[in-house]
């Protein structure tokens, strides 16, 4: 491989890169990249290499090109129809010897609309790319002898990268160490089977990619185990970079609503074509061919009127605003449909640790083979005492010492002091154990040197335990090994045959087992998270394939109980959920009693509600599970695969399920859920990839907030659909009525209709998309995501308002026709009809803000955009009537002041009508609820 040339002269010697890293030993690879397996690169090396190699990023090869986005704008069926209308209208004008003004204007608007759509979509693509960067993974590395977490983009060749289950690998590399490392490489090789990777192997030159088991590749996923990797290639130099496909990222899918909207577009276009044919056909039948051109003009206007040209843009903008509002509330949307469908969630299945609780653990109690202790101190600071229960004694005896050693050695977290504060890197449960050991004077820095780790069986939610093998250097010079295990107390205890007491291992009898389990239950019932620890001396390191067996015949060391307090805001969020008709469900790997205590405290369940455990789930068949799933709110000691079964059963019962997850094995459940939600802080890359949304703060309350935003988005979409389509129906009826009641000519030209649909309807519709939440938005049950957009009276509303719109305008039209003919400028009636239609929509826009509240009772400044849009559009309409070049262009005529006032007056009637409708429906509702309460009393 050759180095890229750079204009900056580079003094340092740069590492020698190879093309066949699989053929090199670990030592040679480290030498070539001038790195150190324990210390990593130093600051200077990192800076130089970052300058030299650039950021570790894949250039996007997929995604739509800008040209394609532009082309798609003009293949939109509605725009195609408009272009056809423009062509016909041009032919008609040219035949009359007139300049084809309407056609030019329609083309201009089609181009403008296309460009606007293009601009919006390319902005949306950019926004999605930004979101992708926000969710780009972090990597654990060793740099300058410290373990730290950096953004994947900062990696350089020579970095030492640490891998664990759930990580999506961020660069290509040579393995330095591997423990039971299983990697899924399907993104690269297409093979679904996981590959067992091994560091201590040297391979030949021609070994195919899928068999290079001493290397790891960017874009693949760690399914199990742990590894230490020397980064060999970054960015476009990686294998995946060579193939130049982007495998991760935010997907830009159409939402169900957008799909329904384009279907609606098709229906409207075809129905307008039918209208055109019908009007021409009936007209020719009635009065022969001499009026053909006029009939054609009427039908062209109707065709333009029926299509809501501004609607697609407003829908896109509303969804974009929705994602932004959600990010502000810490929910990152990865797939656009989630914005719209979040509001329909009926059940939220949530993890406990970290989502409902703070995940800031502090050990409070310990139970060893001989004593029970209370532990004092706060936070992660390793300062506090061990007080023997029921006495003021303070001592660290050998039992406690052994237990504290186990806490440090069987642990992957790091505890360090940053400024004045103590912080942990890694799992908070493990962090709490390091703090605990620190209080007794045991630190990782010393113990790990004394007893280095030789092997390990990592933690997984299925196994609910982890074990490590460490080497002890005996005084006589010989080596021996010790295994430490920790995990869920029942599981560790089950594997113990002895207990550590008075400095020796004595056999564990049934009575003692019962007593330990009783202690575990007592603490769990107080909401504490309890772990059990065990130890076992070994003659030799267990073989890889019987490591599970090695976790038997352990010596029991004791129980450690830590507090993980519920998050303060969650209790209120649970209450909000209930009021909103959403059922919160807790699914946890923790002990049933701990789960119950926390669930009861948060209001998720009642003290005597039944709890289902993973074991019970295992014994149930699908039918049995479906029966109970609607009533059970707490599942404990479950494994990730149970989550999938629970989601499926809930969905079968008609629920619309949001499910949280963080582990690599949660991915199937996240995919199956209607809304899969990954944890931003503790979540693995794999779970994030599988999700629709990410909680940036891991907080349950954020799901509820995002649900509220989802409801607001959906309400606003319905609001402006009502607004836009109601007016379209009105326009069509008015245009059709003119020739029917014998008024000569078309009241509205295609150009005027486009003006109304795009500007005077479009701007207020956009403002309606900004409408804040209605006060009762979280006090009503969720709407079905499968409901039609026209359900719950929306379709009827559109038709009703369209007809009222038409009746008011037709009355004005008849009067204006006579009035204009008497006053000598006959064409003014058309301008009056045009102005009334536009202005009536302003009143409609103000009134449609709420279904139930009178406009006068709404705070006008809660959505200042609507006031702005109404003022701006009204002013523009007046300019159109009075500024001569605009008059000419739009074919309007100057109205007298009194005529303008009459237009305003008629338009205001629309507003009055809608407000009256609200009063009447309120009256009906109150009557209904009164008669209901009378009935109850009887
Ligand atoms: P939730 O599923 O709500 O996040 P959880 O953290 O208890 O809760 P898991 O992470 O699946 O769920 O853990 C299951 C059990 O495994 C825990 O209750 C605990 O007993 C044990 N456990 C958790 N973390 C560790 C760890 N780092 N090492 C050993 N055992 C652990």
Coordinates of N, CA and C in Angstrom, one line a residue, residues 687-891:
X687 N -28.1 -2.9 18.9 CA -29.5 -2.6 19.3 C -29.9 -1.3 18.6
X688 N -29.0 -0.3 18.5 CA -29.3 0.9 17.9 C -29.6 0.8 16.4
X689 N -28.8 -0.1 15.8 CA -29.1 -0.4 14.4 C -30.5 -0.9 14.1
X690 N -31.0 -1.7 15.1 CA -32.2 -2.4 14.9 C -33.4 -1.5 15.3
X691 N -33.2 -0.3 15.8 CA -34.3 0.4 16.4 C -34.9 1.5 15.5
X692 N -36.0 1.9 15.8 CA -36.7 3.0 15.1 C -36.3 4.4 15.7
X693 N -36.1 4.3 17.0 CA -35.8 5.6 17.8 C -34.7 5.3 18.8
X694 N -34.0 6.3 19.2 CA -33.0 6.1 20.3 C -33.3 7.1 21.4
X695 N -33.2 6.6 22.6 CA -33.4 7.6 23.8 C -32.0 8.1 24.1
X696 N -31.8 9.4 23.9 CA -30.5 10.0 24.1 C -30.1 9.9 25.6
X697 N -31.1 10.0 26.5 CA -30.9 10.0 27.9 C -31.3 8.7 28.6
X698 N -31.6 7.6 27.8 CA -32.0 6.3 28.4 C -33.3 6.4 29.3
X699 N -34.0 7.5 29.2 CA -35.0 7.7 30.2 C -36.4 7.3 29.8
X700 N -37.2 6.6 30.6 CA -38.5 6.2 30.3 C -39.4 7.4 30.0
X701 N -39.2 8.5 30.8 CA -40.0 9.7 30.6 C -39.9 10.3 29.2
X702 N -38.7 10.0 28.6 CA -38.5 10.5 27.2 C -39.4 9.8 26.2
X703 N -39.7 8.5 26.5 CA -40.6 7.8 25.6 C -42.0 8.4 25.6
X704 N -42.4 8.7 26.9 CA -43.7 9.3 27.0 C -43.8 10.7 26.3
X705 N -42.7 11.5 26.5 CA -42.6 12.8 25.8 C -42.7 12.6 24.3
X706 N -41.9 11.6 23.8 CA -41.9 11.4 22.4 C -43.3 11.0 21.9
X707 N -44.0 10.2 22.7 CA -45.3 9.8 22.3 C -46.3 11.0 22.2
X708 N -46.1 11.9 23.2 CA -46.9 13.1 23.1 C -46.6 13.9 21.8
X709 N -45.3 14.0 21.5 CA -45.0 14.7 20.3 C -45.6 14.0 19.1
X710 N -45.6 12.7 19.1 CA -46.1 11.9 18.0 C -47.6 12.3 17.8
X711 N -48.3 12.4 18.9 CA -49.7 12.7 18.9 C -50.0 14.1 18.3
X712 N -49.1 15.0 18.7 CA -49.2 16.4 18.2 C -49.0 16.4 16.7
X713 N -48.0 15.7 16.2 CA -47.7 15.7 14.8 C -49.0 15.2 14.1
X714 N -49.5 14.0 14.5 CA -50.7 13.5 13.9 C -51.9 14.4 13.9
X715 N -52.1 15.0 15.0 CA -53.2 16.0 15.1 C -53.1 17.1 14.2
X716 N -51.8 17.6 14.0 CA -51.6 18.7 13.1 C -51.8 18.3 11.7
X717 N -51.3 17.1 11.4 CA -51.5 16.6 10.0 C -53.0 16.6 9.7
X718 N -53.8 16.0 10.6 CA -55.2 16.0 10.3 C -55.8 17.4 10.2
X719 N -55.3 18.3 11.0 CA -55.8 19.7 11.0 C -55.6 20.3 9.7
X720 N -54.4 20.2 9.1 CA -54.2 20.9 7.8 C -54.8 20.2 6.7
X721 N -55.0 18.9 6.8 CA -55.7 18.1 5.7 C -57.2 18.6 5.7
X722 N -57.8 18.8 6.9 CA -59.1 19.3 7.0 C -59.2 20.6 6.2
X723 N -58.2 21.4 6.6 CA -58.2 22.8 6.1 C -58.0 22.9 4.6
X724 N -57.1 22.1 4.1 CA -56.7 22.2 2.7 C -57.8 21.6 1.8
X725 N -58.2 20.3 2.2 CA -59.1 19.6 1.3 C -60.5 20.2 1.4
X726 N -60.9 20.7 2.5 CA -62.2 21.4 2.6 C -62.3 22.5 1.6
X727 N -61.2 23.3 1.5 CA -61.3 24.4 0.6 C -61.3 23.9 -0.9
X728 N -60.5 22.9 -1.2 CA -60.5 22.3 -2.5 C -61.9 21.9 -3.0
X729 N -62.6 21.3 -2.1 CA -64.0 20.8 -2.5 C -64.9 22.1 -2.7
X730 N -64.7 23.1 -1.9 CA -65.5 24.3 -2.1 C -65.2 24.9 -3.5
X731 N -63.9 25.0 -3.8 CA -63.5 25.6 -5.1 C -64.1 24.9 -6.3
X732 N -64.1 23.5 -6.2 CA -64.6 22.7 -7.4 C -66.1 23.0 -7.5
X733 N -66.8 23.0 -6.4 CA -68.3 23.2 -6.4 C -68.6 24.6 -7.0
X734 N -67.8 25.6 -6.6 CA -68.1 27.0 -7.1 C -67.9 27.0 -8.6
X735 N -66.8 26.4 -9.1 CA -66.5 26.5 -10.5 C -67.5 25.7 -11.3
X736 N -67.9 24.6 -10.8 CA -68.9 23.8 -11.5 C -70.3 24.5 -11.5
X737 N -70.6 25.3 -10.4 CA -71.9 25.9 -10.3 C -72.1 27.0 -11.3
X738 N -71.0 27.7 -11.6 CA -71.1 28.9 -12.5 C -71.8 28.6 -13.8
X739 N -71.3 27.7 -14.6 CA -72.1 27.4 -15.9 C -73.5 26.8 -15.6
X740 N -73.6 26.0 -14.5 CA -74.9 25.3 -14.2 C -76.0 26.4 -14.0
X741 N -75.6 27.4 -13.2 CA -76.7 28.4 -13.0 C -76.7 29.5 -14.0
X742 N -76.0 29.3 -15.1 CA -76.1 30.1 -16.3 C -75.3 31.4 -16.3
X743 N -74.2 31.4 -15.4 CA -73.3 32.6 -15.5 C -72.3 32.3 -16.5
X744 N -72.1 33.2 -17.4 CA -71.2 32.9 -18.5 C -69.8 33.0 -18.0
X745 N -68.9 32.1 -18.5 CA -67.5 32.2 -18.2 C -67.1 31.4 -16.9
X746 N -65.8 31.2 -16.7 CA -65.3 30.5 -15.6 C -64.9 31.5 -14.5
X747 N -65.4 31.3 -13.3 CA -65.2 32.3 -12.2 C -63.7 32.4 -11.8
X748 N -63.0 31.2 -11.9 CA -61.6 31.2 -11.5 C -60.7 30.7 -12.6
X749 N -59.6 31.4 -12.8 CA -58.6 30.8 -13.9 C -57.7 29.8 -13.2
X750 N -57.1 28.9 -13.9 CA -56.2 27.9 -13.3 C -55.1 28.6 -12.5
X751 N -54.7 29.8 -13.0 CA -53.6 30.5 -12.3 C -54.1 30.9 -10.9
X752 N -55.3 31.5 -10.9 CA -55.8 31.9 -9.5 C -56.0 30.7 -8.6
X753 N -56.4 29.6 -9.2 CA -56.6 28.4 -8.3 C -55.3 28.0 -7.8
X754 N -54.2 28.0 -8.6 CA -52.9 27.6 -8.1 C -52.4 28.5 -7.0
X755 N -52.7 29.8 -7.2 CA -52.4 30.8 -6.2 C -53.0 30.4 -4.9
X756 N -54.3 30.1 -4.9 CA -55.0 29.8 -3.7 C -54.4 28.5 -3.1
X757 N -54.3 27.5 -3.9 CA -53.8 26.2 -3.4 C -52.4 26.2 -2.8
X758 N -51.6 27.0 -3.5 CA -50.2 27.0 -3.0 C -49.9 28.0 -2.0
X759 N -50.4 29.3 -2.2 CA -50.0 30.4 -1.3 C -51.0 30.6 -0.3
X760 N -52.3 31.0 -0.7 CA -53.2 31.4 0.4 C -53.7 30.2 1.2
X761 N -53.6 29.0 0.7 CA -53.9 27.8 1.5 C -52.6 27.3 2.1
X762 N -51.5 27.3 1.4 CA -50.2 26.7 1.7 C -49.6 27.3 2.9
X763 N -49.5 28.6 3.0 CA -48.8 29.3 4.1 C -49.5 29.0 5.4
X764 N -50.9 29.3 5.5 CA -51.5 29.0 6.8 C -51.4 27.5 7.2
X765 N -51.4 26.6 6.1 CA -51.3 25.2 6.5 C -50.0 24.9 7.1
X766 N -49.0 25.5 6.6 CA -47.6 25.3 7.2 C -47.6 25.8 8.6
X767 N -48.3 26.9 8.9 CA -48.4 27.5 10.2 C -49.2 26.5 11.1
X768 N -50.2 25.9 10.6 CA -51.0 24.9 11.4 C -50.1 23.7 11.8
X769 N -49.1 23.4 11.0 CA -48.2 22.3 11.4 C -47.4 22.7 12.6
X770 N -47.3 24.0 13.0 CA -46.5 24.4 14.2 C -47.4 24.5 15.4
X771 N -48.7 24.1 15.3 CA -49.6 24.2 16.4 C -49.1 23.4 17.6
X772 N -49.1 24.0 18.8 CA -48.6 23.2 20.0 C -49.6 22.2 20.4
X773 N -49.2 21.4 21.4 CA -50.2 20.3 21.8 C -51.4 20.9 22.4
X774 N -52.6 20.3 22.1 CA -53.8 20.7 22.8 C -53.7 20.2 24.2
X775 N -54.4 20.9 25.2 CA -54.3 20.5 26.6 C -54.6 19.0 26.9
X776 N -55.6 18.5 26.1 CA -56.0 17.1 26.4 C -55.3 16.0 25.6
X777 N -54.2 16.4 25.0 CA -53.6 15.5 24.0 C -53.1 14.2 24.7
X778 N -52.8 14.2 26.0 CA -52.4 13.0 26.7 C -53.5 12.6 27.7
X779 N -54.7 13.0 27.4 CA -55.8 12.6 28.3 C -56.8 11.8 27.5
X780 N -56.4 11.4 26.4 CA -57.4 10.6 25.6 C -56.7 9.3 25.1
X781 N -57.5 8.3 24.8 CA -56.8 7.0 24.4 C -56.1 7.2 23.0
X782 N -55.1 6.3 22.7 CA -54.5 6.5 21.4 C -55.4 6.1 20.3
X783 N -55.1 6.7 19.1 CA -55.8 6.3 17.9 C -55.1 5.2 17.2
X784 N -55.9 4.3 16.6 CA -55.3 3.2 15.9 C -54.4 3.7 14.7
X785 N -53.2 3.1 14.6 CA -52.4 3.5 13.5 C -53.0 3.1 12.2
X786 N -53.9 2.1 12.2 CA -54.5 1.6 11.0 C -55.7 2.4 10.6
X787 N -56.1 3.4 11.4 CA -57.4 4.1 11.0 C -57.1 4.9 9.8
X788 N -58.2 5.1 9.0 CA -58.0 6.0 7.8 C -57.8 7.4 8.3
X789 N -57.1 8.1 7.4 CA -56.9 9.5 7.8 C -58.2 10.3 7.8
X790 N -59.2 9.8 7.1 CA -60.5 10.5 7.1 C -61.5 10.0 8.2
X791 N -61.0 9.1 9.1 CA -61.9 8.6 10.1 C -62.2 9.7 11.1
X792 N -63.0 9.3 12.1 CA -63.4 10.2 13.2 C -63.9 11.5 12.6
X793 N -64.8 11.5 11.6 CA -65.5 12.7 11.1 C -64.7 13.6 10.2
X794 N -63.4 13.2 10.0 CA -62.6 14.2 9.1 C -63.2 14.3 7.7
X795 N -63.5 13.1 7.1 CA -64.0 13.1 5.8 C -65.3 13.9 5.7
X796 N -66.2 13.7 6.7 CA -67.5 14.4 6.7 C -67.3 15.9 6.9
X797 N -66.3 16.2 7.7 CA -66.0 17.6 8.0 C -65.6 18.3 6.7
X798 N -64.7 17.6 5.9 CA -64.3 18.2 4.7 C -65.4 18.5 3.7
X799 N -66.3 17.5 3.6 CA -67.4 17.6 2.6 C -68.3 18.7 3.1
X800 N -68.6 18.7 4.4 CA -69.6 19.7 5.0 C -69.1 21.1 4.8
X801 N -67.8 21.3 5.2 CA -67.2 22.6 5.1 C -67.1 23.1 3.7
X802 N -66.7 22.1 2.8 CA -66.6 22.4 1.4 C -68.0 22.9 0.8
X803 N -69.1 22.2 1.3 CA -70.4 22.6 0.8 C -70.8 24.0 1.3
X804 N -70.5 24.3 2.6 CA -70.8 25.6 3.2 C -70.0 26.7 2.5
X805 N -68.8 26.3 2.3 CA -67.9 27.2 1.6 C -68.5 27.6 0.2
X806 N -68.9 26.6 -0.5 CA -69.5 26.8 -1.8 C -70.8 27.6 -1.8
X807 N -71.7 27.2 -0.8 CA -73.0 27.9 -0.7 C -72.7 29.4 -0.5
X808 N -71.8 29.7 0.5 CA -71.6 31.1 0.8 C -71.0 31.8 -0.5
X809 N -70.1 31.2 -1.1 CA -69.4 31.9 -2.3 C -70.4 32.0 -3.5
X810 N -71.3 30.9 -3.6 CA -72.2 31.0 -4.7 C -73.2 32.1 -4.5
X811 N -73.7 32.3 -3.3 CA -74.6 33.4 -3.0 C -73.9 34.7 -3.4
X812 N -72.7 34.9 -2.9 CA -72.0 36.1 -3.2 C -71.8 36.2 -4.8
X813 N -71.5 35.1 -5.4 CA -71.2 35.1 -6.8 C -72.5 35.6 -7.6
X814 N -73.6 35.1 -7.3 CA -74.8 35.4 -8.0 C -75.1 37.0 -7.8
X815 N -74.9 37.4 -6.6 CA -75.1 38.9 -6.3 C -74.1 39.7 -7.1
X816 N -72.8 39.2 -7.0 CA -71.7 40.0 -7.6 C -71.8 40.0 -9.1
X817 N -72.4 38.9 -9.7 CA -72.6 38.9 -11.1 C -73.5 40.0 -11.6
X818 N -74.7 40.1 -10.9 CA -75.6 41.1 -11.3 C -75.1 42.5 -11.0
X819 N -74.5 42.6 -9.8 CA -73.9 43.9 -9.4 C -72.9 44.4 -10.4
X820 N -72.0 43.5 -10.8 CA -70.9 43.9 -11.7 C -71.4 44.3 -13.1
X821 N -72.4 43.5 -13.5 CA -73.0 43.8 -14.9 C -73.7 45.1 -14.9
X822 N -74.4 45.5 -13.7 CA -75.1 46.8 -13.6 C -74.0 47.9 -13.6
X823 N -72.9 47.7 -12.9 CA -72.0 48.8 -12.7 C -71.0 49.0 -13.9
X824 N -71.1 48.2 -14.9 CA -70.4 48.5 -16.1 C -69.1 47.8 -16.3
X825 N -68.6 47.1 -15.3 CA -67.3 46.3 -15.4 C -67.6 44.9 -15.1
X826 N -68.2 44.1 -16.0 CA -68.8 42.8 -15.7 C -67.8 41.8 -15.1
X827 N -66.5 42.0 -15.5 CA -65.5 41.0 -15.0 C -65.2 41.0 -13.5
X828 N -65.7 42.1 -12.8 CA -65.3 42.2 -11.4 C -65.9 41.1 -10.5
X829 N -67.0 40.5 -11.0 CA -67.6 39.4 -10.2 C -66.6 38.3 -9.9
X830 N -65.8 38.1 -10.9 CA -64.8 36.9 -10.8 C -63.8 37.3 -9.7
X831 N -63.3 38.6 -9.7 CA -62.4 39.0 -8.7 C -63.0 38.9 -7.3
X832 N -64.3 39.2 -7.2 CA -65.0 39.1 -5.9 C -65.0 37.7 -5.4
X833 N -65.3 36.8 -6.3 CA -65.4 35.3 -6.0 C -64.0 34.8 -5.5
X834 N -63.0 35.2 -6.3 CA -61.6 34.8 -6.0 C -61.2 35.3 -4.6
X835 N -61.5 36.6 -4.3 CA -61.1 37.2 -3.1 C -61.9 36.6 -1.9
X836 N -63.2 36.3 -2.1 CA -63.9 35.8 -1.0 C -63.4 34.4 -0.7
X837 N -63.1 33.6 -1.7 CA -62.6 32.2 -1.4 C -61.3 32.3 -0.6
X838 N -60.4 33.2 -1.0 CA -59.2 33.3 -0.3 C -59.4 33.7 1.1
X839 N -60.2 34.8 1.3 CA -60.3 35.3 2.6 C -61.0 34.4 3.6
X840 N -62.0 33.7 3.0 CA -62.8 32.7 3.8 C -61.8 31.7 4.4
X841 N -60.8 31.3 3.6 CA -59.8 30.3 4.1 C -59.0 30.9 5.3
X842 N -58.9 32.2 5.4 CA -58.1 32.8 6.5 C -58.9 32.6 7.8
X843 N -60.2 32.8 7.7 CA -61.1 32.6 8.9 C -61.1 31.1 9.3
X844 N -61.1 30.3 8.2 CA -61.1 28.8 8.4 C -59.8 28.4 9.2
X845 N -58.7 29.0 8.7 CA -57.4 28.7 9.3 C -57.3 29.0 10.8
X846 N -57.9 30.2 11.1 CA -57.9 30.6 12.5 C -58.8 29.7 13.4
X847 N -60.0 29.3 12.8 CA -60.9 28.5 13.6 C -60.5 27.1 13.7
X848 N -59.8 26.5 12.7 CA -59.5 25.1 12.7 C -58.4 24.7 13.7
X849 N -57.9 25.7 14.4 CA -56.8 25.5 15.3 C -57.3 24.5 16.4
X850 N -58.6 24.6 16.8 CA -59.1 23.7 17.8 C -60.4 23.2 17.4
X851 N -60.7 21.9 17.7 CA -62.0 21.3 17.4 C -63.0 21.7 18.4
X852 N -62.6 21.9 19.6 CA -63.6 22.1 20.7 C -63.6 23.5 21.3
X853 N -62.4 24.1 21.3 CA -62.3 25.5 22.0 C -62.6 26.6 21.0
X854 N -63.4 27.6 21.4 CA -63.6 28.7 20.6 C -62.3 29.5 20.4
X855 N -62.2 30.1 19.1 CA -60.9 30.7 18.8 C -60.6 31.8 19.8
X856 N -61.7 32.5 20.3 CA -61.5 33.6 21.2 C -60.9 33.1 22.5
X857 N -61.1 31.8 22.9 CA -60.5 31.3 24.1 C -59.1 30.8 23.9
X858 N -58.6 30.8 22.7 CA -57.2 30.3 22.4 C -56.3 31.4 22.6
X859 N -55.1 31.1 23.1 CA -54.1 32.1 23.2 C -53.5 32.4 21.8
X860 N -53.7 33.6 21.3 CA -53.3 33.9 19.9 C -51.8 33.8 19.7
X861 N -51.0 33.9 20.8 CA -49.6 33.8 20.7 C -49.0 32.4 20.9
X862 N -49.9 31.5 21.2 CA -49.4 30.1 21.4 C -48.9 29.6 20.0
X863 N -49.5 30.1 18.9 CA -49.0 29.8 17.6 C -48.9 31.1 16.8
X864 N -47.9 31.9 17.0 CA -47.8 33.2 16.3 C -47.7 33.0 14.8
X865 N -47.3 31.8 14.4 CA -47.1 31.7 12.9 C -48.4 31.8 12.2
X866 N -49.5 31.3 12.8 CA -50.8 31.4 12.1 C -51.2 32.8 11.9
X867 N -51.0 33.6 13.0 CA -51.4 35.0 12.8 C -50.6 35.7 11.7
X868 N -49.3 35.3 11.7 CA -48.4 35.9 10.7 C -48.8 35.5 9.3
X869 N -49.1 34.2 9.2 CA -49.5 33.6 7.8 C -50.8 34.3 7.4
X870 N -51.8 34.4 8.3 CA -53.0 35.1 7.9 C -52.8 36.5 7.5
X871 N -52.0 37.3 8.2 CA -51.8 38.7 7.9 C -51.1 38.8 6.6
X872 N -50.0 37.9 6.4 CA -49.2 38.0 5.2 C -50.1 37.7 3.9
X873 N -50.9 36.6 4.1 CA -51.6 36.1 2.9 C -52.7 37.1 2.5
X874 N -53.4 37.7 3.6 CA -54.4 38.7 3.3 C -53.8 39.9 2.6
X875 N -52.6 40.3 3.0 CA -52.0 41.5 2.4 C -51.6 41.1 0.9
X876 N -51.1 39.9 0.7 CA -50.7 39.5 -0.6 C -51.9 39.5 -1.6
X877 N -53.1 39.0 -1.0 CA -54.3 39.0 -1.8 C -54.7 40.4 -2.2
X878 N -54.6 41.3 -1.3 CA -55.0 42.7 -1.6 C -54.0 43.3 -2.6
X879 N -52.7 43.0 -2.5 CA -51.8 43.5 -3.5 C -52.2 43.0 -4.9
X880 N -52.6 41.7 -4.9 CA -53.0 41.1 -6.2 C -54.1 41.9 -6.9
X881 N -55.0 42.5 -6.1 CA -56.1 43.2 -6.7 C -55.7 44.6 -7.1
X882 N -54.8 45.2 -6.3 CA -54.6 46.7 -6.5 C -53.2 47.0 -7.2
X883 N -52.3 46.1 -7.3 CA -51.0 46.5 -8.0 C -51.1 46.1 -9.5
X884 N -51.0 47.1 -10.4 CA -51.3 46.8 -11.8 C -50.6 45.6 -12.4
X885 N -49.2 45.5 -12.2 CA -48.6 44.3 -12.9 C -49.1 43.0 -12.4
X886 N -49.4 42.9 -11.1 CA -50.0 41.7 -10.5 C -51.4 41.4 -11.1
X887 N -52.1 42.6 -11.2 CA -53.5 42.5 -11.7 C -53.5 41.8 -13.1
X888 N -52.6 42.4 -13.9 CA -52.5 41.9 -15.2 C -52.1 40.4 -15.3
X889 N -51.2 40.1 -14.5 CA -50.7 38.7 -14.5 C -51.8 37.7 -14.0
X890 N -52.4 38.1 -12.9 CA -53.4 37.2 -12.3 C -54.8 37.4 -12.9
X891 N -55.0 38.4 -13.7 CA -56.3 38.6 -14.3 C -57.3 39.1 -13.3

